[in-house]
Amino acid sequence: MTRNFFCGSADHAISRRGFLGAAAAVGAATAADMTQLNVLSSPALAGEMKKKQKRVILLWLAGGASQLETWDPKPGASTGGPFRSIPTDVTGLHISELMPEMAKRMKTTCVIRGLNTRNGDHGSAAKLMMRGRKDEASVKYPDLGAVIAREMGRVESKVPDYVTFYTQTEGRGMAPGESGFLGARYSPMELTTNNMPEYIKKLDGINELDHQQRADLRELLSKQFNQGRTSTTLASHNEAYERVRGIMASDKLFDITQEPQKVRDRYGPTQFGEQTLIARRLVEASVPFVRVARAWWDSHGQNFETHQEMVPELDHVMATLIDDLKERGLLDDVMIVTLAEFGRTPQINSSLGRDHFAAAWSMTMTGGGIKAGSYHGKTDDKGNKVVDGEVNPASLFATLYSALGINPHKNYHVGARPIPLVEPGTEAVKDLIG
Amino acid sequence: MRTLRPLYAAIALLCAAVPARADNLLPADRPMPDVVDHYVDDLLKQDNILAAPQADAATLIRRLTLDLVGRVPTAAEADAYVASTDPDKRTKLVDRLMASPGFVRHQATQFDAMLNSVLGNDGRVRSIREYLQTALADGKPWDKIFRELMIPNEDDPKQKGASEYLRGRVTDLDRLTTDVSAAFFGVNISCAQCHDHPLVADWKQDHFYGMKSFFARSFDANGVLAERDAGLIKFKPTKGPERTAKLMFLTGATVDTDTLRELTKEEQKREKELTDKKGDKKGAKKTPAPPKFSARAKLVEVSLKPGETEFFAKSIANRMWHRFFGYGLVNPLDQMHSENPPSHPDLLAWLARDTAAHGYDLKRLVRGIVMSRAYSRSSVYPSASVPASKYFAVARLKPLTPMQLSTALKLVVVDPASFEKQKPEELEKKFEGIESGARGWANSFAQPTDDFQIGVGEALLFSNSGRVYGELLSDNGGTLLGRVKALKDPKEAVALMIKTVYTRPATESELTALSEYVRKRNDRPSEAYKQVLWALLTSAEFRFAY
């Protein structure tokens, strides 16, 4: 009479990558021979397998950029503000005049103007928009970066699989990278003080040979311990150390001086520009997910000055990134997402600001399997509500995953408990998938 | 009648989930370790599964020391235990460890993590370790701890910090409801918040809102936990008209009260006046008077009433089992319901009955579990097809908790000779000092969960942090490396290092491989030993309780 709520299969308790790791560990264990030291001379990492894979760069507009001064202008309306709208290379699609560069590139991009996410609180809305859902009691969900890391990362990868730049302090604590139930294996490498990750460089006090050989000694000892033992945690421990030297070798990816001056000039000398260029270097080297956070868009006062200053920077950096990826033939594989925790109120307050607004706002996706030159959703004349094509966080994430080739209805398992990737009953916006 | 239906359904299902009836269980006076082995072996026999052999003495003392006092044994402790021919040596070891102050400290850390990791720490939830440490040192049983966390008395110095449990959660009653249900009763009813649970017939919206009603009157009055005299929860079921929730426990048992009403305007005004003001003229905070009828006290009363303790007793038995075996009799720990039956229903029922009958004495439960043969099996399985975790046929690897790992790191790099020939109380002081010195390290590591994954961040930290080099690989006086430096024979040095770090003798092949490495590095022997120690500290054998 007991219904089979948890299928109980041991396979489900083992993550795909953990399973691969365990299998590799078992294979290696049989080869381990403590009396032979040849392991000390062989490189710890096998050659990396190159394969086509999707990647994501998230430009996180922390604090909530205004949809009215970016993707959904309402010129002439009482809520419209001082900026005009301009036509784009997509017939019928107008965006803010603050984005002339993107206006020439909307054929690459897809705009969703019908976001209704119902949460105007910085902290919980940031979590919601990073995860596509609300945490449930006793289930902490992984965010987009951790899911992409898990789906697109590779067990033998030499590069980190989730990197997040968030150097400004505003809102950082509200939108930390979060691997949730996927665990520390998919935790982000967080860069909050400078553009080079912590502990990625060898200490000066230890020489290269010692650093290499002690890793080999470690492996030798661990292999001995592995014999006759299986555990996903054990596999992840060994896998983490196996990745160290590869990740250390990726330090050059974070070093912007490796780029020709011409390329650096294109992105511009701003922190946002530099970090976005590093993001491009990372995805080019197969890092599955990079977030570049730009703070702080929370323009309760002087909304128009704030946006006059910040939108052109976004316009420039985003357009440069699109061109750069396109020239490198990467735009089909790399998706650029611009997203925030919410948008801003159509009403202009007495400080000439706009407040938090989650009922009708916008985001964009470019490349990586999204339908280029498309737009979806419509807000009313003043921008107060969505009148057509409303999209909620769950369907936004279903759309993102579908465009990247990930089945949004697949299940993860916490122990034996099945956890669907997006909320059940949610569908992707099919028109937007290329 | 409609509202009563789920209640009957729940009781019916509950009974169905518990095929074991008290009169079919092994006698209450059988020793707990025997009972554990009886039921575990029964299932092994029934499913024709071979158990791993018993772990050797060196493995067992490491496992027991980590599990009971949160540290690794010293080489001297391990040697003495292995060499002892006393047939009662295991009992004596367990008694000694459980009587030591380290037992209280470690249990407090473990319970703090257990109670606060239900949802994961989001910053709002504060540690109740201070309270737990006092409570456990006084030998307070689990039901008393539950009572004090639910109805904290802030005037009692022995309960200092107990109110933090509710205070951190009271601003989010849904979460408080779910956290308490999961932590103390082993059930997650959050699915029933929006609709009757889609897959588990046990859990209806009435359960969620019934449980929430016990907390609905609690609030934060200027930083003080307070409770109103009235207040009710209304909810709109997926079908039918809006309902007023009863004070209803998970078993379906309800509490009658005539206070199921909204606060009057007058009462609301008075509460607002009290809580609005930052304090009186002298700045003293005014706490609203305690309620005449405390809904929270009623929850404690009903959930601990004979006949209603099914959830409370089974949950603590299951959670303690999970702590020592790394896997619950019911898994996940918050999914104790009819459709996710225990692997050993009779064993869980027996442990719950025993625990309730002995006044929720946690030490009794711990001792009974760790003295079993099931607990002391090897973690190495002799064949490639390893049985499922639910059989407890082979010891599961348990990743060390942040405090266990940090303490172990700090302890094994100390000169092992400094632990020898010392009075027990001096040793205890030394251990306590090492543990406090390790707290800073603990923040670098994640709290393990089921199917925990260790991230590359930890491996990078160990590989390239200056702190590892400076604090753990130092060869100054008083350190393991300091002693090793003075030894002439690399084999002897390697043997000492392995004995100290792994608390077991080195194997021949380890001695050969590691000493050969040191010999090749004879241009810089002290660096070579550092690399050997680094490899020992970062290898899997050190990272896990096994």
mmCIF file of C-alpha atoms in Angstrom, chain B residues 387-519:
data_model
loop_
_atom_site.group_PDB
_atom_site.id
_atom_site.type_symbol
_atom_site.label_atom_id
_atom_site.label_comp_id
_atom_site.label_asym_id
_atom_site.label_seq_id
_atom_site.Cartn_x
_atom_site.Cartn_y
_atom_site.Cartn_z
ATOM 1 C CA PRO B 387 24.979 -2.681 -0.048
ATOM 2 C CA ALA B 388 22.626 0.304 0.131
ATOM 3 C CA SER B 389 23.153 2.666 3.062
ATOM 4 C CA LYS B 390 19.903 1.598 4.724
ATOM 5 C CA TYR B 391 21.378 -1.794 5.636
ATOM 6 C CA PHE B 392 24.150 -0.358 7.826
ATOM 7 C CA ALA B 393 26.232 -3.267 6.593
ATOM 8 C CA VAL B 394 29.356 -1.154 6.253
ATOM 9 C CA ALA B 395 30.358 2.026 8.086
ATOM 10 C CA ARG B 396 29.573 5.138 6.095
ATOM 11 C CA LEU B 397 32.282 7.750 5.642
ATOM 12 C CA LYS B 398 31.353 10.888 7.547
ATOM 13 C CA PRO B 399 33.001 14.114 6.417
ATOM 14 C CA LEU B 400 34.308 15.932 9.491
ATOM 15 C CA THR B 401 32.253 18.921 10.602
ATOM 16 C CA PRO B 402 33.957 22.325 10.492
ATOM 17 C CA MET B 403 34.840 22.125 14.206
ATOM 18 C CA GLN B 404 35.999 18.500 14.023
ATOM 19 C CA LEU B 405 38.246 19.242 11.066
ATOM 20 C CA SER B 406 39.666 22.444 12.551
ATOM 21 C CA THR B 407 40.317 20.845 15.915
ATOM 22 C CA ALA B 408 41.908 17.801 14.324
ATOM 23 C CA LEU B 409 44.170 20.031 12.215
ATOM 24 C CA LYS B 410 45.334 21.987 15.239
ATOM 25 C CA LEU B 411 45.740 18.891 17.394
ATOM 26 C CA VAL B 412 47.853 16.652 15.179
ATOM 27 C CA VAL B 413 50.431 19.318 14.364
ATOM 28 C CA VAL B 414 51.336 19.569 18.050
ATOM 29 C CA ASP B 415 54.371 17.641 19.268
ATOM 30 C CA PRO B 416 52.784 14.288 20.256
ATOM 31 C CA ALA B 417 55.134 13.973 23.225
ATOM 32 C CA SER B 418 53.399 16.910 24.873
ATOM 33 C CA PHE B 419 50.262 14.773 25.340
ATOM 34 C CA GLU B 420 52.143 11.960 27.046
ATOM 35 C CA LYS B 421 52.489 11.457 30.795
ATOM 36 C CA GLN B 422 50.050 14.195 31.695
ATOM 37 C CA LYS B 423 47.332 14.293 34.318
ATOM 38 C CA PRO B 424 43.865 13.794 32.817
ATOM 39 C CA GLU B 425 42.663 17.255 33.871
ATOM 40 C CA GLU B 426 45.749 18.888 32.329
ATOM 41 C CA LEU B 427 45.111 16.998 29.112
ATOM 42 C CA GLU B 428 41.505 18.137 29.102
ATOM 43 C CA LYS B 429 42.619 21.757 29.480
ATOM 44 C CA LYS B 430 45.025 21.292 26.608
ATOM 45 C CA PHE B 431 42.275 19.871 24.406
ATOM 46 C CA GLU B 432 39.983 22.737 25.288
ATOM 47 C CA GLY B 433 42.716 25.232 24.405
ATOM 48 C CA ILE B 434 43.317 23.556 21.054
ATOM 49 C CA GLU B 435 39.600 23.590 20.350
ATOM 50 C CA SER B 436 39.276 27.310 21.064
ATOM 51 C CA GLY B 437 42.309 27.969 18.896
ATOM 52 C CA ALA B 438 40.579 26.074 16.103
ATOM 53 C CA ARG B 439 37.381 28.136 16.062
ATOM 54 C CA GLY B 440 38.824 30.654 13.619
ATOM 55 C CA TRP B 441 39.544 27.896 11.149
ATOM 56 C CA ALA B 442 36.051 26.451 11.371
ATOM 57 C CA ASN B 443 34.587 29.320 9.341
ATOM 58 C CA SER B 444 36.644 28.193 6.356
ATOM 59 C CA PHE B 445 34.709 24.952 6.020
ATOM 60 C CA ALA B 446 31.123 24.106 5.142
ATOM 61 C CA GLN B 447 28.765 22.195 7.432
ATOM 62 C CA PRO B 448 28.269 18.764 5.850
ATOM 63 C CA THR B 449 24.839 17.688 4.660
ATOM 64 C CA ASP B 450 23.649 14.367 3.236
ATOM 65 C CA ASP B 451 25.614 13.660 0.057
ATOM 66 C CA PHE B 452 27.879 16.593 0.882
ATOM 67 C CA GLN B 453 30.196 17.762 -1.878
ATOM 68 C CA ILE B 454 33.553 19.275 -1.060
ATOM 69 C CA GLY B 455 34.356 22.242 -3.266
ATOM 70 C CA VAL B 456 37.547 23.310 -4.964
ATOM 71 C CA GLY B 457 37.598 26.369 -2.666
ATOM 72 C CA GLU B 458 38.666 24.146 0.234
ATOM 73 C CA ALA B 459 41.368 22.488 -1.847
ATOM 74 C CA LEU B 460 42.660 25.903 -2.995
ATOM 75 C CA LEU B 461 42.718 27.152 0.589
ATOM 76 C CA PHE B 462 44.821 24.202 1.711
ATOM 77 C CA SER B 463 47.049 24.486 -1.341
ATOM 78 C CA ASN B 464 47.849 28.174 -1.326
ATOM 79 C CA SER B 465 46.871 29.889 1.880
ATOM 80 C CA GLY B 466 49.673 31.381 3.887
ATOM 81 C CA ARG B 467 47.822 30.422 7.047
ATOM 82 C CA VAL B 468 48.215 26.725 6.327
ATOM 83 C CA TYR B 469 51.917 27.207 5.893
ATOM 84 C CA GLY B 470 52.339 29.453 8.903
ATOM 85 C CA GLU B 471 50.028 27.757 11.397
ATOM 86 C CA LEU B 472 49.908 24.098 10.438
ATOM 87 C CA LEU B 473 53.248 23.433 8.782
ATOM 88 C CA SER B 474 55.403 25.301 11.262
ATOM 89 C CA ASP B 475 58.428 23.412 12.586
ATOM 90 C CA ASN B 476 59.063 25.534 15.635
ATOM 91 C CA GLY B 477 59.519 24.005 19.068
ATOM 92 C CA GLY B 478 56.466 22.196 20.404
ATOM 93 C CA THR B 479 55.298 21.079 16.970
ATOM 94 C CA LEU B 480 55.220 17.662 15.345
ATOM 95 C CA LEU B 481 57.546 18.913 12.618
ATOM 96 C CA GLY B 482 59.891 20.318 15.242
ATOM 97 C CA ARG B 483 60.245 16.831 16.728
ATOM 98 C CA VAL B 484 60.492 15.188 13.308
ATOM 99 C CA LYS B 485 63.346 17.528 12.323
ATOM 100 C CA ALA B 486 65.472 16.120 15.117
ATOM 101 C CA LEU B 487 65.147 12.527 13.898
ATOM 102 C CA LYS B 488 67.959 11.109 11.776
ATOM 103 C CA ASP B 489 66.158 8.256 10.059
ATOM 104 C CA PRO B 490 63.522 9.315 7.521
ATOM 105 C CA LYS B 491 61.637 6.060 8.077
ATOM 106 C CA GLU B 492 61.384 6.760 11.760
ATOM 107 C CA ALA B 493 60.260 10.307 11.031
ATOM 108 C CA VAL B 494 57.587 9.189 8.563
ATOM 109 C CA ALA B 495 56.363 6.535 10.994
ATOM 110 C CA LEU B 496 55.951 9.171 13.700
ATOM 111 C CA MET B 497 54.070 11.479 11.374
ATOM 112 C CA ILE B 498 51.633 8.805 10.227
ATOM 113 C CA LYS B 499 51.072 7.592 13.774
ATOM 114 C CA THR B 500 50.350 11.149 14.927
ATOM 115 C CA VAL B 501 48.139 12.272 12.064
ATOM 116 C CA TYR B 502 46.256 9.052 11.359
ATOM 117 C CA THR B 503 46.487 7.527 14.852
ATOM 118 C CA ARG B 504 47.445 4.179 13.377
ATOM 119 C CA PRO B 505 50.745 2.529 12.531
ATOM 120 C CA ALA B 506 52.213 3.213 9.090
ATOM 121 C CA THR B 507 52.125 0.453 6.503
ATOM 122 C CA GLU B 508 55.327 -0.860 4.957
ATOM 123 C CA SER B 509 54.507 0.644 1.564
ATOM 124 C CA GLU B 510 53.749 4.059 3.083
ATOM 125 C CA LEU B 511 57.067 3.990 4.915
ATOM 126 C CA THR B 512 58.911 3.103 1.737
ATOM 127 C CA ALA B 513 57.163 5.625 -0.495
ATOM 128 C CA LEU B 514 57.286 8.575 1.867
ATOM 129 C CA SER B 515 60.798 8.023 3.177
ATOM 130 C CA GLU B 516 62.051 7.614 -0.363
ATOM 131 C CA TYR B 517 60.474 10.958 -1.194
ATOM 132 C CA VAL B 518 62.226 12.541 1.790
ATOM 133 C CA ARG B 519 65.555 10.981 0.815
#
